[in-house]
Short mmCIF file of C-alpha atoms in Angstrom, two decimals:
data_model
loop_
_atom_site.label_atom_id
_atom_site.label_comp_id
_atom_site.label_asym_id
_atom_site.label_seq_id
_atom_site.Cartn_x
_atom_site.Cartn_y
_atom_site.Cartn_z
CA MET A 1278 10.07 8.97 -11.89
CA LYS A 1279 7.20 6.17 -12.16
CA SER A 1280 3.29 7.29 -11.95
CA PHE A 1281 1.36 4.61 -9.95
CA THR A 1282 -1.78 5.04 -12.16
CA ASP A 1283 0.27 4.17 -15.41
CA ALA A 1284 1.46 1.44 -13.16
CA VAL A 1285 -2.11 -0.08 -11.98
CA LYS A 1286 -3.64 0.45 -15.66
CA SER A 1287 -0.72 -1.50 -17.64
CA GLY A 1288 -1.12 -4.34 -14.62
CA ARG A 1289 2.16 -4.04 -12.93
CA LYS A 1290 2.61 -6.17 -10.01
CA GLY A 1291 4.25 -5.56 -6.39
CA LEU A 1292 6.52 -7.59 -5.00
CA VAL A 1293 6.81 -8.88 -1.02
CA ILE A 1294 9.17 -10.16 1.12
CA ARG A 1295 8.70 -10.73 4.55
CA ASN A 1296 7.63 -7.51 5.69
CA SER A 1297 8.85 -5.66 2.97
CA VAL A 1298 6.65 -4.25 0.13
CA PHE A 1299 8.03 -3.48 -3.25
CA LEU A 1300 6.20 -1.22 -5.25
CA PRO A 1301 6.46 -0.15 -9.15
CA PHE A 1302 6.05 3.47 -8.83
CA HIS A 1303 6.77 6.59 -6.67
CA CYS A 1304 4.08 8.46 -4.99
CA GLU A 1305 3.60 10.92 -1.53
CA LEU A 1306 1.92 8.81 1.20
CA LEU A 1307 -0.48 10.20 3.35
CA SER A 1308 -1.37 6.89 5.46
CA ILE A 1309 -1.26 3.37 5.16
CA TRP A 1310 -4.24 0.89 6.57
CA VAL A 1311 -3.19 -2.74 7.06
CA GLY A 1312 -5.61 -5.15 7.97
CA LYS A 1313 -7.84 -8.46 7.51
CA GLU A 1314 -10.63 -8.31 5.33
CA MET A 1315 -13.47 -5.90 6.69
CA SER A 1316 -15.53 -7.24 8.70
CA LEU A 1317 -17.65 -5.93 12.04
CA ILE A 1318 -14.87 -7.36 14.62
CA SER A 1319 -11.95 -6.37 12.37
CA ALA A 1320 -10.64 -2.76 12.19
CA PRO A 1321 -7.35 -1.92 10.25
CA ASP A 1322 -4.19 -0.57 11.67
CA LEU A 1323 -4.07 3.30 10.83
CA ILE A 1324 -0.57 4.27 10.47
CA SER A 1325 -0.02 8.15 9.59
CA ASP A 1326 3.40 8.33 11.40
CA LEU A 1327 5.83 8.01 8.29
CA THR A 1328 9.03 9.17 10.05
CA ASP A 1329 12.11 7.55 11.15
CA CYS A 1330 11.04 6.35 14.18
CA GLY A 1331 7.71 5.25 13.19
CA GLN A 1332 6.46 1.84 12.37
CA VAL A 1333 7.63 2.49 8.77
CA ALA A 1334 10.47 2.45 6.76
CA LEU A 1335 10.66 4.05 3.33
CA ARG A 1336 13.12 3.89 0.64
CA VAL A 1337 12.84 5.08 -3.17
CA GLY A 1338 14.52 3.71 -5.57
CA GLU A 1339 14.71 4.99 -9.40
CA SER A 1340 12.06 2.78 -10.34
CA TYR A 1341 10.44 1.62 -7.42
CA THR A 1342 9.35 2.74 -3.58
CA ASN A 1343 10.06 0.08 -0.86
CA ILE A 1344 7.58 0.06 2.92
CA VAL A 1345 9.02 -1.92 5.13
CA LEU A 1346 6.17 -2.21 8.04
CA LYS A 1347 7.98 -2.83 11.23
CA LYS A 1348 5.48 -4.37 13.19
CA TRP A 1349 4.72 -7.06 10.86
CA GLY A 1350 6.56 -10.40 10.43
CA ASP A 1351 5.57 -11.98 7.40
CA LEU A 1352 3.14 -10.45 5.17
CA ALA A 1353 2.22 -12.97 2.94
CA LYS A 1354 1.72 -15.30 5.05
CA GLU A 1355 -1.03 -13.23 7.29
CA LEU A 1356 -2.74 -11.57 4.58
CA GLY A 1357 -2.68 -13.96 2.02
CA HIS A 1358 -5.29 -15.75 0.10
CA HIS A 1359 -7.48 -12.61 0.37
CA LYS A 1360 -7.57 -12.45 3.88
CA GLY A 1361 -6.41 -8.63 3.89
CA HIS A 1362 -4.46 -6.24 2.26
CA ILE A 1363 -2.77 -2.88 2.64
CA ILE A 1364 -4.27 0.31 1.69
CA LEU A 1365 -2.00 3.67 0.74
CA HIS A 1366 -3.69 6.72 0.78
CA ALA A 1367 -1.75 8.88 -1.70
CA ALA A 1368 -1.00 10.99 -4.80
CA GLU A 1369 1.32 11.14 -7.52
CA LYS A 1370 4.54 11.92 -6.70
CA GLY A 1371 5.12 15.88 -6.81
CA ALA A 1372 1.03 16.63 -7.11
CA ASP A 1373 -0.56 19.17 -4.55
CA ILE A 1374 -1.67 16.92 -1.80
CA PHE A 1375 -4.24 19.68 -0.74
CA LEU A 1376 -6.31 18.89 -3.64
CA PRO A 1377 -8.67 16.51 -3.20
CA GLU A 1378 -9.01 15.19 -6.80
CA ASN A 1379 -5.12 14.16 -6.52
CA LEU A 1380 -5.82 12.02 -3.40
CA HIS A 1381 -6.59 8.30 -4.40
CA TYR A 1382 -6.61 5.15 -2.42
CA ILE A 1383 -4.34 2.11 -3.65
CA ARG A 1384 -4.99 -1.20 -2.46
CA ILE A 1385 -2.40 -3.73 -2.73
CA GLY A 1386 -3.81 -7.35 -2.37
CA PHE A 1387 -2.21 -10.23 -1.31
CA VAL A 1388 -3.80 -13.17 -3.73
CA ASP A 1389 -1.69 -16.52 -2.32
CA HIS A 1390 1.26 -16.99 -0.09
CA GLY A 1391 3.43 -16.27 -2.92
CA LYS A 1392 5.65 -12.94 -3.29
CA GLU A 1393 3.43 -11.33 -6.16
CA VAL A 1394 1.19 -8.91 -4.66
CA SER A 1395 -1.92 -6.79 -6.96
CA LEU A 1396 -2.57 -3.33 -7.41
CA GLU A 1397 -5.89 -1.49 -7.94
CA ILE A 1398 -6.85 1.98 -7.35
CA ILE A 1399 -10.49 2.14 -5.48
CA ASP A 1400 -12.59 4.97 -4.44
CA ASP A 1401 -13.60 4.07 -0.93
CA PRO A 1402 -11.59 1.61 1.26
CA PHE A 1403 -14.73 0.95 3.35
CA GLU A 1404 -16.60 -0.74 0.90
CA LEU A 1405 -14.53 -3.66 0.17
#
């Protein structure tokens, strides 16, 4: 099992292919926010329905988590060059999600139109 805190601290990167994000860790997802950089006129989409029929498909491999955002097209094109990000509200895999100290926000950044994405643990997604 891969820890997201270890992955972020060691500088690991994720990978995006169209509407599919591959992350080098496992986690317990509570919600996903997808959106353009914060402004007074833009609000992120909040996805909390992570079931099979929802907007998100999840696949967990031995060393990665794959998140497919079904209603988006090309994430790198739409959010690249720092135009937007994805924020995961998550806990480490197997952690008690009812303890506030176990919950974290993970920012997935799209630096350019390439396949690589950056990972960062943030305190407050409203302060981006």
